[in-house]
Short mmCIF file of C-alpha atoms in Angstrom, two decimals:
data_model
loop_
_atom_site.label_atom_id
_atom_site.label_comp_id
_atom_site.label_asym_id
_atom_site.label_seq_id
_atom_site.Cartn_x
_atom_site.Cartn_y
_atom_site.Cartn_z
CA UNK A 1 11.74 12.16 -15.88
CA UNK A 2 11.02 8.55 -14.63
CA UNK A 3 9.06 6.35 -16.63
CA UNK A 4 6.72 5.43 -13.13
CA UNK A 5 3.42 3.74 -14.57
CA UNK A 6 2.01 4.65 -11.45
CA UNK A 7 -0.11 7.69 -10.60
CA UNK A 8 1.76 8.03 -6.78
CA UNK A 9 4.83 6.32 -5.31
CA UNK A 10 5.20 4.03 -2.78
CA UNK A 11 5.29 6.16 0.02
CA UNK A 12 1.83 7.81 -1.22
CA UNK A 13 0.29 4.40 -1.37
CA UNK A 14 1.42 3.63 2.39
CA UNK A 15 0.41 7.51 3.81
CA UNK A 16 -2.78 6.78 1.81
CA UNK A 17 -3.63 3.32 3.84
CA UNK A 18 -3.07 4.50 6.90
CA UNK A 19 -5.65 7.78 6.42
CA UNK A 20 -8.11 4.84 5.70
CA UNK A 21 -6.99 2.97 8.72
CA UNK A 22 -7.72 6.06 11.15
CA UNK A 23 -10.99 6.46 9.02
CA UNK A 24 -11.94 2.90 9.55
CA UNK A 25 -11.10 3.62 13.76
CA UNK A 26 -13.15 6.85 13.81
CA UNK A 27 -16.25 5.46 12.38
CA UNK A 28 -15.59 2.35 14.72
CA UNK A 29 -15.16 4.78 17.63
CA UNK A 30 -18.61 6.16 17.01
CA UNK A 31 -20.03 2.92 17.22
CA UNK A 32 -18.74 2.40 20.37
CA UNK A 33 -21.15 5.45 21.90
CA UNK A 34 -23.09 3.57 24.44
CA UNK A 35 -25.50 6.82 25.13
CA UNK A 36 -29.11 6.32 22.94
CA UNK A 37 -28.40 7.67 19.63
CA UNK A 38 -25.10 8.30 19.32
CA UNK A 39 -25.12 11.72 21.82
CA UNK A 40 -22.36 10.98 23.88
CA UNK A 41 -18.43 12.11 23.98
CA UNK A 42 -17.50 9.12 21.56
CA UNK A 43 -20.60 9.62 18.96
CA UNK A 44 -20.45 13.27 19.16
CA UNK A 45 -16.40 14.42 19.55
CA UNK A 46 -13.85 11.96 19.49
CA UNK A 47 -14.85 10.17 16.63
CA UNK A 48 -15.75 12.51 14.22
CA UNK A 49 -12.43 14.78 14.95
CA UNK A 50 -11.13 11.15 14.19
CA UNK A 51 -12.40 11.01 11.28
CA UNK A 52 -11.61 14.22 9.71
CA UNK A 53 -8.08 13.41 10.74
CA UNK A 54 -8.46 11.09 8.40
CA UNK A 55 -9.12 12.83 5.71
CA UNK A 56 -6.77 15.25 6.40
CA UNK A 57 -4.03 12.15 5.96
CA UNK A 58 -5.53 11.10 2.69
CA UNK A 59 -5.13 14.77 1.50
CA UNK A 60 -2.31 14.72 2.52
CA UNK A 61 -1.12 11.48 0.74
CA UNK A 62 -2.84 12.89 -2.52
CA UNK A 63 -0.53 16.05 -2.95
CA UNK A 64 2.73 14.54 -1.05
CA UNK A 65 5.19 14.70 -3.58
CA UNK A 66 8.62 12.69 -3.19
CA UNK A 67 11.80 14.87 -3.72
CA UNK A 68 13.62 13.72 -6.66
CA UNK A 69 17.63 13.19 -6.31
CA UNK A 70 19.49 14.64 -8.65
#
């Protein structure tokens, strides 16, 4: 067992950064919805599935596990 202080590895940490990164460009895609409140393509599609692609990449970095060489 390594003695790792840290909760995730490296490679967790980096996955983990970029799901905020494509959460940080969905919510700015929505902002970019020129149609009055929001109700176009970018306010109403693209950006949200954007976003929950996002979170689906900071799941992801949550319960990625490294293997372990033996």
């Amino acid at each position: 067992m390594s003695n790792n202080k840290l909760a995730f590895s490296k490679i967790n940490y980096i996955i983990m950064l970029i799901g905020i990164a494509v959460l940080v460009l969905g919510f700015f895609i929505m902002t970019l919805d020129t149609e009055p409140y929001g109700f176009g393509f970018l306010g109403l599609t693209l950006g949200p599935i954007v976003v929950i692609l996002g979170f689906v990449i900071e799941f992801v970095a949550i319960l990625y596990k490294a293997k372990q060489d033996q």
